[in-house]
JSON list of C-alpha atoms in Angstrom, two decimals:
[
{"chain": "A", "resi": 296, "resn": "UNK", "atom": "CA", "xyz": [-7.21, 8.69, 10.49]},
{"chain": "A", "resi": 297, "resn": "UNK", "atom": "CA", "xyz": [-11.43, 8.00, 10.94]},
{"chain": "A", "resi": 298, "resn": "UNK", "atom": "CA", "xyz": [-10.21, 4.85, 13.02]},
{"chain": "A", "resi": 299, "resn": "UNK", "atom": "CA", "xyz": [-7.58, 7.14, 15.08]},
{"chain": "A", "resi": 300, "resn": "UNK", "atom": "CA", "xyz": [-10.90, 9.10, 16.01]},
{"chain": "A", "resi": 301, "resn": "UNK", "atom": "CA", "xyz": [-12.93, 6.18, 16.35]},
{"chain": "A", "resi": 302, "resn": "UNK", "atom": "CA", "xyz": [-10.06, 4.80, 19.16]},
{"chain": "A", "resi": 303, "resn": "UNK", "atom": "CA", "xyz": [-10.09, 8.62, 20.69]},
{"chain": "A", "resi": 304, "resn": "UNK", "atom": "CA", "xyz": [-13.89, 9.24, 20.86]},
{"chain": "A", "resi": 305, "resn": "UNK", "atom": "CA", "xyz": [-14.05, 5.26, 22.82]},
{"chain": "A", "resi": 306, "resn": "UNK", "atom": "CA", "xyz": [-11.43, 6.53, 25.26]},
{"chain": "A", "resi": 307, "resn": "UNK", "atom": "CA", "xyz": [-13.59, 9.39, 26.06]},
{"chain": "A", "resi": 308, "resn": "UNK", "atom": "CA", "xyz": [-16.53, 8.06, 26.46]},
{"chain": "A", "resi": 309, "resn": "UNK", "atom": "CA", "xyz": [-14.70, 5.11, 28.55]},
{"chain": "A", "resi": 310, "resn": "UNK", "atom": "CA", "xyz": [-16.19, 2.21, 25.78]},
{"chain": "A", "resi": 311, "resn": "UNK", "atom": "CA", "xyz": [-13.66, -0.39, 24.28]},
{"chain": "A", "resi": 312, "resn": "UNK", "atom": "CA", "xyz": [-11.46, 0.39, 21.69]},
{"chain": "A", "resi": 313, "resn": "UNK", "atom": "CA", "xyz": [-13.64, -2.20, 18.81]},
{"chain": "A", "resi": 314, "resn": "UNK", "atom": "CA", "xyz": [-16.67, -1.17, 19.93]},
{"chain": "A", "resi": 315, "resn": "UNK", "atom": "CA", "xyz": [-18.03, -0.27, 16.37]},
{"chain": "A", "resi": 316, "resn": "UNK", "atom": "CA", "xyz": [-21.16, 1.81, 17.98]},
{"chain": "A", "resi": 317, "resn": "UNK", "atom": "CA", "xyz": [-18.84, 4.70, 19.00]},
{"chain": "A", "resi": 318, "resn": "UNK", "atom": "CA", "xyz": [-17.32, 6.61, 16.55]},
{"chain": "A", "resi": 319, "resn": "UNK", "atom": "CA", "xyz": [-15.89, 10.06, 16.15]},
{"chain": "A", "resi": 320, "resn": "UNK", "atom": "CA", "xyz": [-17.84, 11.39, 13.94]},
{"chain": "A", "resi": 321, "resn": "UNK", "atom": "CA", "xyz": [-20.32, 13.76, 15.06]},
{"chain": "A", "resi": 322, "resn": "UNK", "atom": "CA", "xyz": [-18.33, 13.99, 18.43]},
{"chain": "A", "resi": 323, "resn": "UNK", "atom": "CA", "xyz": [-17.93, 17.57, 20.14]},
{"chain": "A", "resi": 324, "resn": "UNK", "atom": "CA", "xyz": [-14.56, 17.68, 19.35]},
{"chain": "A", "resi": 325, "resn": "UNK", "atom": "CA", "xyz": [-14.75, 21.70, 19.58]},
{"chain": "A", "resi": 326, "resn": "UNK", "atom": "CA", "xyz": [-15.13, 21.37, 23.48]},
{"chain": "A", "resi": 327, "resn": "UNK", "atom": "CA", "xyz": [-11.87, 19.88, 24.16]},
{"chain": "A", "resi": 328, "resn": "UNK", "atom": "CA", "xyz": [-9.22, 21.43, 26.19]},
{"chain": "A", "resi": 329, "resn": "UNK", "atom": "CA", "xyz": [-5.54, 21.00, 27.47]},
{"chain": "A", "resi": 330, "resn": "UNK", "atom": "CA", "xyz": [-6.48, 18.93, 30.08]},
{"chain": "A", "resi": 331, "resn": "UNK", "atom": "CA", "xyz": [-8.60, 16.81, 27.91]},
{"chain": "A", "resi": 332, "resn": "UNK", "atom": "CA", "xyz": [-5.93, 16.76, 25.46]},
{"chain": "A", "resi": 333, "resn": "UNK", "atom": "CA", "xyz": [-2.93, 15.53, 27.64]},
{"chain": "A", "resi": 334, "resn": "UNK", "atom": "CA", "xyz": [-5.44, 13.08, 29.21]},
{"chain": "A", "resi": 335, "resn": "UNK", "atom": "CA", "xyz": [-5.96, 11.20, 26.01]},
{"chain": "A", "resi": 336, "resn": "UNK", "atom": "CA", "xyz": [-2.29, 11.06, 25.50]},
{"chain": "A", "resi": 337, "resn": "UNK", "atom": "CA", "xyz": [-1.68, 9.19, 28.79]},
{"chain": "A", "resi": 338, "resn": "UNK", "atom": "CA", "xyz": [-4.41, 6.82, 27.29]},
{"chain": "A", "resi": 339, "resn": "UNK", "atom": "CA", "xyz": [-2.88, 6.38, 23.94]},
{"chain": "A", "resi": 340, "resn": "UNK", "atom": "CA", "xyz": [0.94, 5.83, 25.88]},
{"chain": "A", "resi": 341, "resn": "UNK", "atom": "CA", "xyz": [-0.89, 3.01, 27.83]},
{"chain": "A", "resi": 342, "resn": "UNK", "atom": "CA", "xyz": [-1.82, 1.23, 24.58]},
{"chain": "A", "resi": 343, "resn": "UNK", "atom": "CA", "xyz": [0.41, -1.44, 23.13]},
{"chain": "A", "resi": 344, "resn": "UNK", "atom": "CA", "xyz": [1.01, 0.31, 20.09]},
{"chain": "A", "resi": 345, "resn": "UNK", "atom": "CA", "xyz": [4.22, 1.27, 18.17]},
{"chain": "A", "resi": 346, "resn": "UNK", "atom": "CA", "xyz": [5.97, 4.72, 18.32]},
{"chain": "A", "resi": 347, "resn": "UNK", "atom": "CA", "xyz": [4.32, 5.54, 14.80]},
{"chain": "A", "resi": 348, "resn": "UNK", "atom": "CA", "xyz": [0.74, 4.67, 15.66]},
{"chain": "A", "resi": 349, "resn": "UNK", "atom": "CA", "xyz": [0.51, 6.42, 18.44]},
{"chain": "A", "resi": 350, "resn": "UNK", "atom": "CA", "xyz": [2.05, 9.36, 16.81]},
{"chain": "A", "resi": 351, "resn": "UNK", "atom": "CA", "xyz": [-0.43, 8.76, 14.00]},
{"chain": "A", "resi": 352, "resn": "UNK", "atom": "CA", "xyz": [-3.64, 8.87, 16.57]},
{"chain": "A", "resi": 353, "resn": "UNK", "atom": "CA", "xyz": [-2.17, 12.54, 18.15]},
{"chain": "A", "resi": 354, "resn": "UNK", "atom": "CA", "xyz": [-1.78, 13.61, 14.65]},
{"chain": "A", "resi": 355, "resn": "UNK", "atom": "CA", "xyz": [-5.73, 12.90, 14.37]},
{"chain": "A", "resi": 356, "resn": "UNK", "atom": "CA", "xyz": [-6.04, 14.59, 16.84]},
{"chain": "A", "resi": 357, "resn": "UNK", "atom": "CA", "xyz": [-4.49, 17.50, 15.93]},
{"chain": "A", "resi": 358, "resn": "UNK", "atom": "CA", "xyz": [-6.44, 17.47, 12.60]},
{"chain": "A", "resi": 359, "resn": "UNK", "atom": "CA", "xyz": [-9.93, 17.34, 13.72]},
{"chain": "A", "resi": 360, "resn": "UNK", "atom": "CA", "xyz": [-8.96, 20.16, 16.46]},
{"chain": "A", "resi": 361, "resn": "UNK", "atom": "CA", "xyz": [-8.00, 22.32, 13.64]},
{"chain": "A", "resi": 362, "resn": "UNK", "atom": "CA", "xyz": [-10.55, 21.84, 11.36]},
{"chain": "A", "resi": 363, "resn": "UNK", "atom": "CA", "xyz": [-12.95, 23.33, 14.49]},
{"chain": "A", "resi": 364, "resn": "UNK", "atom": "CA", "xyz": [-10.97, 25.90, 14.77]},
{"chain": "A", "resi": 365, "resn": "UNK", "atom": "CA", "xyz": [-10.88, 26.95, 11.28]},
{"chain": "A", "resi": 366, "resn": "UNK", "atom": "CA", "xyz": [-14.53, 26.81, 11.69]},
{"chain": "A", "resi": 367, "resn": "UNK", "atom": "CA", "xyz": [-14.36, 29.28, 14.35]},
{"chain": "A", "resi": 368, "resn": "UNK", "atom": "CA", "xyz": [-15.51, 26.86, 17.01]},
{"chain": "A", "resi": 369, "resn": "UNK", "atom": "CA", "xyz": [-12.13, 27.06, 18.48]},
{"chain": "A", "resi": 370, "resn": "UNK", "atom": "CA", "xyz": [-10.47, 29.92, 19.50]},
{"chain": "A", "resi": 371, "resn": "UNK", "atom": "CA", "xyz": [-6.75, 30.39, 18.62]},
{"chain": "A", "resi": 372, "resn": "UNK", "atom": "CA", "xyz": [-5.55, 30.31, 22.30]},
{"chain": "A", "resi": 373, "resn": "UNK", "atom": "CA", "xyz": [-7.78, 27.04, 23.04]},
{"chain": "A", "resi": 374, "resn": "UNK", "atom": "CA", "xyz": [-6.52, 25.34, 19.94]},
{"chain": "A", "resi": 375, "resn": "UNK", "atom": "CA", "xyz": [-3.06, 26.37, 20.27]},
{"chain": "A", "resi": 376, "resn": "UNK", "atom": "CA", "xyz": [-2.78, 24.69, 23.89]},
{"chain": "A", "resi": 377, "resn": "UNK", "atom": "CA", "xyz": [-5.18, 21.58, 23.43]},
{"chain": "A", "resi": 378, "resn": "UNK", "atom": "CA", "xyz": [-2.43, 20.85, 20.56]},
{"chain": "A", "resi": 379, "resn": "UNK", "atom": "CA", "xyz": [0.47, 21.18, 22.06]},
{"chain": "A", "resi": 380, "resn": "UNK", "atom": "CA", "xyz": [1.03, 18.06, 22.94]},
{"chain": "A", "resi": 381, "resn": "UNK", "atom": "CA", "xyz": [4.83, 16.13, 22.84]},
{"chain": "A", "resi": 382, "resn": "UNK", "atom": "CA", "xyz": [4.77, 13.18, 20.13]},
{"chain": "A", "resi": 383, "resn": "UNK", "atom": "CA", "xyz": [5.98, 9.78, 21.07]},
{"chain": "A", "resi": 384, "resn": "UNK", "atom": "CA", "xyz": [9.52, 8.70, 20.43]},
{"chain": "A", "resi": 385, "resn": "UNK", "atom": "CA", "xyz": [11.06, 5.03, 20.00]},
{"chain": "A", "resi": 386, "resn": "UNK", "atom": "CA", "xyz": [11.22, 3.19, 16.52]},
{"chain": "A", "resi": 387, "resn": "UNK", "atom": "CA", "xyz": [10.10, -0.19, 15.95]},
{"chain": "A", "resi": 388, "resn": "UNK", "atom": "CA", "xyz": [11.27, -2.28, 12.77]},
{"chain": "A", "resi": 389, "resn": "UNK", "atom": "CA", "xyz": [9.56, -2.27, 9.62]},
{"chain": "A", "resi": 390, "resn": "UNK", "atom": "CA", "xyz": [6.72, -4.79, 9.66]},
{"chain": "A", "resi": 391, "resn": "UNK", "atom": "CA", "xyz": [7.32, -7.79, 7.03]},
{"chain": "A", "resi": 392, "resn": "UNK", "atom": "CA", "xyz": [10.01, -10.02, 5.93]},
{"chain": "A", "resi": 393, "resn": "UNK", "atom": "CA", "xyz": [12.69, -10.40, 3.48]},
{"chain": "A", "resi": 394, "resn": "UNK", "atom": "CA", "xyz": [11.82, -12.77, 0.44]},
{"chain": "A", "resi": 395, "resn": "UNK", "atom": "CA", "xyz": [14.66, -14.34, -1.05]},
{"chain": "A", "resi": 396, "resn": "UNK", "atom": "CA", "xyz": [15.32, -14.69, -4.74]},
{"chain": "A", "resi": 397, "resn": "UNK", "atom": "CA", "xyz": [14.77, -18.20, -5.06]},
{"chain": "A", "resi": 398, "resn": "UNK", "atom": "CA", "xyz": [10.69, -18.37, -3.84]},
{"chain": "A", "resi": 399, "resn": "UNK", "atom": "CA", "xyz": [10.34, -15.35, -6.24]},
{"chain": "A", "resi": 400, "resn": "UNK", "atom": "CA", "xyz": [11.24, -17.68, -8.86]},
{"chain": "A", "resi": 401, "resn": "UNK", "atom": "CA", "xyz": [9.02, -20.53, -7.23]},
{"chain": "A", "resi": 402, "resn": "UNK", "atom": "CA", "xyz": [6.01, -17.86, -7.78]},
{"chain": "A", "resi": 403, "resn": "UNK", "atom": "CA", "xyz": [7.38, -17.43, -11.18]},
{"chain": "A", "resi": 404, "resn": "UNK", "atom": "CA", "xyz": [7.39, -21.11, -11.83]},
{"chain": "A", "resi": 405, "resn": "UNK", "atom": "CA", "xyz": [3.82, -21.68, -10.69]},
{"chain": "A", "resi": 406, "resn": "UNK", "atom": "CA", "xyz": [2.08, -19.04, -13.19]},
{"chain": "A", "resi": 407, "resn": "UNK", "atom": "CA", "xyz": [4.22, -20.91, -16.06]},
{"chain": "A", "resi": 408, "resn": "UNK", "atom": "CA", "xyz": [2.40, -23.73, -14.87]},
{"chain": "A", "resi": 409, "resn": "UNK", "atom": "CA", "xyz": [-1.03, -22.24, -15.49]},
{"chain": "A", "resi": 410, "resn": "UNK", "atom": "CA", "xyz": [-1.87, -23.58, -18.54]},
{"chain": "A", "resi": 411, "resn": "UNK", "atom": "CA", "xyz": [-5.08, -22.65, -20.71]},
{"chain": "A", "resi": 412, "resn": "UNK", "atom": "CA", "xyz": [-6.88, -25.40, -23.39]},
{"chain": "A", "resi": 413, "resn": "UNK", "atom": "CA", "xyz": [-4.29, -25.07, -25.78]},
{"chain": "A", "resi": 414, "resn": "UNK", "atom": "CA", "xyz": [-1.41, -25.74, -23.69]},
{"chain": "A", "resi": 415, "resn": "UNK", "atom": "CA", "xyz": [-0.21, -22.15, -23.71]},
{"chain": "A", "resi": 416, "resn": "UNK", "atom": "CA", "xyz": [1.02, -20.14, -20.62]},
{"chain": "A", "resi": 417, "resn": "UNK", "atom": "CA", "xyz": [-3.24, -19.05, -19.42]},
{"chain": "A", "resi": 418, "resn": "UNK", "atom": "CA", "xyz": [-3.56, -15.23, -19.62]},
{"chain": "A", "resi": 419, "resn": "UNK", "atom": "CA", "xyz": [-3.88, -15.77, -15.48]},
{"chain": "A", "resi": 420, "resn": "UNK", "atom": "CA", "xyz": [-0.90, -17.02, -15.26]},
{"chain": "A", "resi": 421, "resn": "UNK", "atom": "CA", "xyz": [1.11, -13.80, -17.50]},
{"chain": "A", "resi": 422, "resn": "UNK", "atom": "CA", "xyz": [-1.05, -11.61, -15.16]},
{"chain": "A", "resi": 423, "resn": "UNK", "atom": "CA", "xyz": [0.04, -13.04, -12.04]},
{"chain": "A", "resi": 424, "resn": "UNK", "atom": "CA", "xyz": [3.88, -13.15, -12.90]},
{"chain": "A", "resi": 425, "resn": "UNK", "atom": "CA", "xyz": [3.65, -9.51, -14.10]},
{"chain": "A", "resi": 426, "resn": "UNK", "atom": "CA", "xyz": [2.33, -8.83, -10.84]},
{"chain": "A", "resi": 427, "resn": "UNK", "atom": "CA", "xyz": [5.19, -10.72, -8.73]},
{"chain": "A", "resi": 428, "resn": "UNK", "atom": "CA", "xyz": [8.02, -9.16, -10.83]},
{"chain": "A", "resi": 429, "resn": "UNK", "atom": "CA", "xyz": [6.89, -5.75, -10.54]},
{"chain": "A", "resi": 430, "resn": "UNK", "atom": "CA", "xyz": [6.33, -5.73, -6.85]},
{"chain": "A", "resi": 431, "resn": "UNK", "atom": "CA", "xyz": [9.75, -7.37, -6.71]},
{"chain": "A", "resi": 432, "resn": "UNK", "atom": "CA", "xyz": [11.43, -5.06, -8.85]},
{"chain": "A", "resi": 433, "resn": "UNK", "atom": "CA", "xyz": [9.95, -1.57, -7.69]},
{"chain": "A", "resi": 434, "resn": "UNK", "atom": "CA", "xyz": [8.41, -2.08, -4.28]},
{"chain": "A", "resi": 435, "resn": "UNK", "atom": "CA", "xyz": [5.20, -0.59, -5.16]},
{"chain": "A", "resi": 436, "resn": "UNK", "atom": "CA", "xyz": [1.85, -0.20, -2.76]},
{"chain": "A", "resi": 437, "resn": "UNK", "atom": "CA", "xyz": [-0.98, -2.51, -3.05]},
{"chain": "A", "resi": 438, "resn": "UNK", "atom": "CA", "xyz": [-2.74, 0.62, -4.83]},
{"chain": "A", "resi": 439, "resn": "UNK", "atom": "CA", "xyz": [-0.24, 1.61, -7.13]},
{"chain": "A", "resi": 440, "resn": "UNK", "atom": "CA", "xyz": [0.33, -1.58, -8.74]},
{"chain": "A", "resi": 441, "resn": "UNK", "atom": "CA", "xyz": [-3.64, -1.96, -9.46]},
{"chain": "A", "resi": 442, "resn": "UNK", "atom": "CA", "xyz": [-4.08, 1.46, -10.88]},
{"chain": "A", "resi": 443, "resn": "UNK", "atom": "CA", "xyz": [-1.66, 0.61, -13.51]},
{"chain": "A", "resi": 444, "resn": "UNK", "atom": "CA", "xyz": [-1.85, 0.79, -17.32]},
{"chain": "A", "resi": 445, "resn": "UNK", "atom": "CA", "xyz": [0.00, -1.14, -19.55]},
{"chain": "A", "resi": 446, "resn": "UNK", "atom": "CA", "xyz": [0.55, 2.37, -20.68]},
{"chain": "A", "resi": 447, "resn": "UNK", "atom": "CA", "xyz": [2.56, 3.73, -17.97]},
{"chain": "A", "resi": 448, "resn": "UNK", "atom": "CA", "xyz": [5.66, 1.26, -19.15]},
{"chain": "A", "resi": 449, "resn": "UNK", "atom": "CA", "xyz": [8.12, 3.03, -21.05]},
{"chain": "A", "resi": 450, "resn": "UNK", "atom": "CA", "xyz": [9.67, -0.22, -23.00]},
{"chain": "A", "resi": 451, "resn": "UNK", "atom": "CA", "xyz": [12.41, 2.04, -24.64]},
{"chain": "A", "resi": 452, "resn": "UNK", "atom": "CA", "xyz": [13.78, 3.53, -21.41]},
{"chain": "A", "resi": 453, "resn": "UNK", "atom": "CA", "xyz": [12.56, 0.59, -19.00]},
{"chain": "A", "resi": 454, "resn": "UNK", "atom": "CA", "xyz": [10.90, 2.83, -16.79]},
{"chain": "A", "resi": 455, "resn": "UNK", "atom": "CA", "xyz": [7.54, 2.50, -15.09]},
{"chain": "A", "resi": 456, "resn": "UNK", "atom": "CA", "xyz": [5.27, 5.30, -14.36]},
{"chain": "A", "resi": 457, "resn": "UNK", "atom": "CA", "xyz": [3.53, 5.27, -11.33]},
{"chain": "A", "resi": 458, "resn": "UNK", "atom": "CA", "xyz": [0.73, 7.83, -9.86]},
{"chain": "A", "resi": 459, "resn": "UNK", "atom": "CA", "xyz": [0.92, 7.23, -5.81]},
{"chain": "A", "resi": 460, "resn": "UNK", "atom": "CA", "xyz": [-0.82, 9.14, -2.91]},
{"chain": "A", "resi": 461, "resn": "UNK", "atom": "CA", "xyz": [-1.10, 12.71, -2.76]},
{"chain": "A", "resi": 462, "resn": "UNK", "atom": "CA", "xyz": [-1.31, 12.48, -6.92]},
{"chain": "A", "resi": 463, "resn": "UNK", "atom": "CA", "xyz": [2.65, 12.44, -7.21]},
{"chain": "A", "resi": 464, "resn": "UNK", "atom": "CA", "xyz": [3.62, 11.33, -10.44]},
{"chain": "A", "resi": 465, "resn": "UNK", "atom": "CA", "xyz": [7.14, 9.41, -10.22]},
{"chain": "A", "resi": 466, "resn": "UNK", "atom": "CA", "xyz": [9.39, 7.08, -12.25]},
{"chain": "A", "resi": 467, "resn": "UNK", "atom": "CA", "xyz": [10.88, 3.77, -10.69]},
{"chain": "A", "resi": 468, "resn": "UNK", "atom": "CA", "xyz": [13.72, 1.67, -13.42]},
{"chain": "A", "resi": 469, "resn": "UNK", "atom": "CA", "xyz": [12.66, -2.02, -13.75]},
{"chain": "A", "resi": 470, "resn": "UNK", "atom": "CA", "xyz": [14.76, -4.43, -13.77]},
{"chain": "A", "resi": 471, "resn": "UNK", "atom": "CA", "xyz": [16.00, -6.86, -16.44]},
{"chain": "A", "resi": 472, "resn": "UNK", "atom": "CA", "xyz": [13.70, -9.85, -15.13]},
{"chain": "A", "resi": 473, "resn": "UNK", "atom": "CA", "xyz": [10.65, -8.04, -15.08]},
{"chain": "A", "resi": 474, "resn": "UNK", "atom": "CA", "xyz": [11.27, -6.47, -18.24]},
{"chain": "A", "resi": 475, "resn": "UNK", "atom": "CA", "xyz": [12.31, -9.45, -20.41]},
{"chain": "A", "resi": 476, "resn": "UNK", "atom": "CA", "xyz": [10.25, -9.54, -23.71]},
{"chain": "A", "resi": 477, "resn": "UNK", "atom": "CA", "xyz": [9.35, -12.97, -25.78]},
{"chain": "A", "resi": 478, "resn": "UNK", "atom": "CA", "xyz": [8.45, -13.12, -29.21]},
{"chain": "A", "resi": 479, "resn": "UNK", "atom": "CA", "xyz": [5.27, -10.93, -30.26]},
{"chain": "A", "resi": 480, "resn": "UNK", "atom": "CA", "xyz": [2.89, -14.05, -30.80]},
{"chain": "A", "resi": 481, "resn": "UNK", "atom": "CA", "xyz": [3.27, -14.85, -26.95]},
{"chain": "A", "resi": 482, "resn": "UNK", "atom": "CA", "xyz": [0.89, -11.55, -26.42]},
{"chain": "A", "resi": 483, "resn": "UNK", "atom": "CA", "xyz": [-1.28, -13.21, -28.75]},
{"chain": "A", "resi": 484, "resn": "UNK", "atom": "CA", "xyz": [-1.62, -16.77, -27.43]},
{"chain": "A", "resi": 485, "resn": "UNK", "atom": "CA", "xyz": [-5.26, -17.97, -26.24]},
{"chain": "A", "resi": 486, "resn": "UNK", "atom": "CA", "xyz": [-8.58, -16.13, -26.24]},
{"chain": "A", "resi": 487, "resn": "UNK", "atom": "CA", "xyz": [-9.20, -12.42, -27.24]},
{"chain": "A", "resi": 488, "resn": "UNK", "atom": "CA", "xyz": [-10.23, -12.08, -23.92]},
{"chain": "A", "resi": 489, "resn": "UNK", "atom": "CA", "xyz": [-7.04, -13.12, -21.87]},
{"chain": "A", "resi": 490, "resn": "UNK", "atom": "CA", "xyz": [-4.99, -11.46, -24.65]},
{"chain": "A", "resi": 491, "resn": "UNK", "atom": "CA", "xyz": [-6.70, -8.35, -23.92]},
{"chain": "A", "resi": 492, "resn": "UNK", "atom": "CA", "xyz": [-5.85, -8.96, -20.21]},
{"chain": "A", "resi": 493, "resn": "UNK", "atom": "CA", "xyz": [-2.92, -9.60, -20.70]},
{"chain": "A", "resi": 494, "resn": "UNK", "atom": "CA", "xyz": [-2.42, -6.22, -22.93]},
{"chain": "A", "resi": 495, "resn": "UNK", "atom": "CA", "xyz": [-4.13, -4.07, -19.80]},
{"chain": "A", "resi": 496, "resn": "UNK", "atom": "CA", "xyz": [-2.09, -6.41, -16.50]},
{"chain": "A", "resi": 497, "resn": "UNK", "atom": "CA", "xyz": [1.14, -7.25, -17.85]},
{"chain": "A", "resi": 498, "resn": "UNK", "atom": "CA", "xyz": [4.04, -5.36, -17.90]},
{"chain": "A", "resi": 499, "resn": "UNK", "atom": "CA", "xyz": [6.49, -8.61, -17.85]},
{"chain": "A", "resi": 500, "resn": "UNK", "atom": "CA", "xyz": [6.35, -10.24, -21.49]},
{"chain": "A", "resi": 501, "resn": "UNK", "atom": "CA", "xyz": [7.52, -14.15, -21.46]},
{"chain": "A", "resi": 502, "resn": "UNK", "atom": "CA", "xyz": [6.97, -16.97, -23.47]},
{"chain": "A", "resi": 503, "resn": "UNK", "atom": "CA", "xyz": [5.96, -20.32, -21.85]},
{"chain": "A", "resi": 504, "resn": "UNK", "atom": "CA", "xyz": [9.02, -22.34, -21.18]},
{"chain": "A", "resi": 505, "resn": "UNK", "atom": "CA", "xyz": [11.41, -19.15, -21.14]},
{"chain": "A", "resi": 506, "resn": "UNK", "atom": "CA", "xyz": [12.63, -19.36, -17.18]},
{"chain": "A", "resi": 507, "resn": "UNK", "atom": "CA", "xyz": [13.88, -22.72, -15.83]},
{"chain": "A", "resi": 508, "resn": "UNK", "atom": "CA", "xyz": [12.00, -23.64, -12.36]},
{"chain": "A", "resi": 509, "resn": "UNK", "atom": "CA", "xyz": [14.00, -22.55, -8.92]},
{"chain": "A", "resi": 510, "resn": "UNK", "atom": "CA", "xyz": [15.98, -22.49, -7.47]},
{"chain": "A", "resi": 511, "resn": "UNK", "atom": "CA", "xyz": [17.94, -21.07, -10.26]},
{"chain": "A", "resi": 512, "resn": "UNK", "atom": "CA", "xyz": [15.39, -18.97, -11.63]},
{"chain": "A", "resi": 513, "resn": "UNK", "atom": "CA", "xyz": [16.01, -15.69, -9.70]},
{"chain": "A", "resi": 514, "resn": "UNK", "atom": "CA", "xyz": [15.12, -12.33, -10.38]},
{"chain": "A", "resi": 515, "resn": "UNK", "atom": "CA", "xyz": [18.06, -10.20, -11.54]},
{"chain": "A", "resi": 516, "resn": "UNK", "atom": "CA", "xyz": [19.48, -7.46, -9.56]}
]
């Protein structure tokens, strides 16, 4: 939302949109109007922007204009109109691509190859395939997935426990490729220190050598 703001402020004061010396903060936001209001969404409908990010810069908008009024430096009629702007239809596809089973198992095949002194799958390498398989296997954000605990994995009941914005606490089923186990001594192979990250990372357990290389390793569905 501070960059919506940032992007509003330039269009008022007529400076390009990544010119990093404007911002909104500290901006008299308190003194705008209706006409001030529907004037910045003309500007935003001019901007090459999807349905959802312009919505996203009214809704902004919208917030800062009633945070000054709950200060009282907006009266309820003022705010009422200088908000009541129309939000922007259309619907683009979701940004990204699909990625198909068998470079999943390329990804998979390249931390088996990480090898540490001993010839043993590197701690790296367990990190970095936990990683793959659970973004595979429950979707998660970029932020969810770090803020993990090896905690959070239920073994018994194959669920995952995941804490994700606004604090909601949910539970996501992982599937059988991500939640393979090997034999206990494959937690334990090479230094106390990758063992240990591999305790805190990795919530997919193999042994080196467990998954051919693609394209018939493939995650399970």
């Amino acid at each position: 939302m501070r960059i919506c703001l940032d992007h509003v402020a330039r269009m008022l004061t007529g400076d390009r949109l990544d010119n990093a010396t404007v911002s909104g903060q500290g901006q008299p936001w308190h003194h705008l109007r209706y006409e001030h209001t529907a004037w910045i969404r003309e500007q935003i409908d001019q901007m090459d922007w999807s349905p959802a990010y312009r919505n996203k810069h009214l809704a902004a908008l919208r917030g800062v204009l009633k945070e000054a009024w709950k200060l009282g430096l907006l009266s309820t009629d003022d705010h009422q109109r200088a908000v009541a702007l129309a939000p922007f239809g259309g619907y683009r596809e979701p940004a990204g691509q699909h990625v198909p089973d068998t470079v999943i198992g390329a990804l998979i095949a390249a931390c088996d190859a990480d090898r540490s002194p001993s010839g043993a799958v590197a701690g790296s390498g367990l990190r970095d395939a936990a990683i793959i398989a659970v973004l595979d296997s429950c979707g998660l954000r970029r932020a969810e997935l770090v803020a993990l605990q090896y905690a959070d994995y239920d073994r018994a009941r194959r669920m995952l426990i995941v804490i994700g914005k606004g604090d909601n606490q949910r539970r996501i089923p992982v599937n059988s490729f991500a939640a393979r186990r090997p034999p206990p001594a494959a937690w334990r192979r090479g230094s106390p220190a990758a063992a240990a990250a591999v305790a805190r990372c990795s919530l997919v357990s193999r042994a080196a050598g467990r998954y051919a290389p693609p394209p018939t390793v493939a995650p399970g569905r």
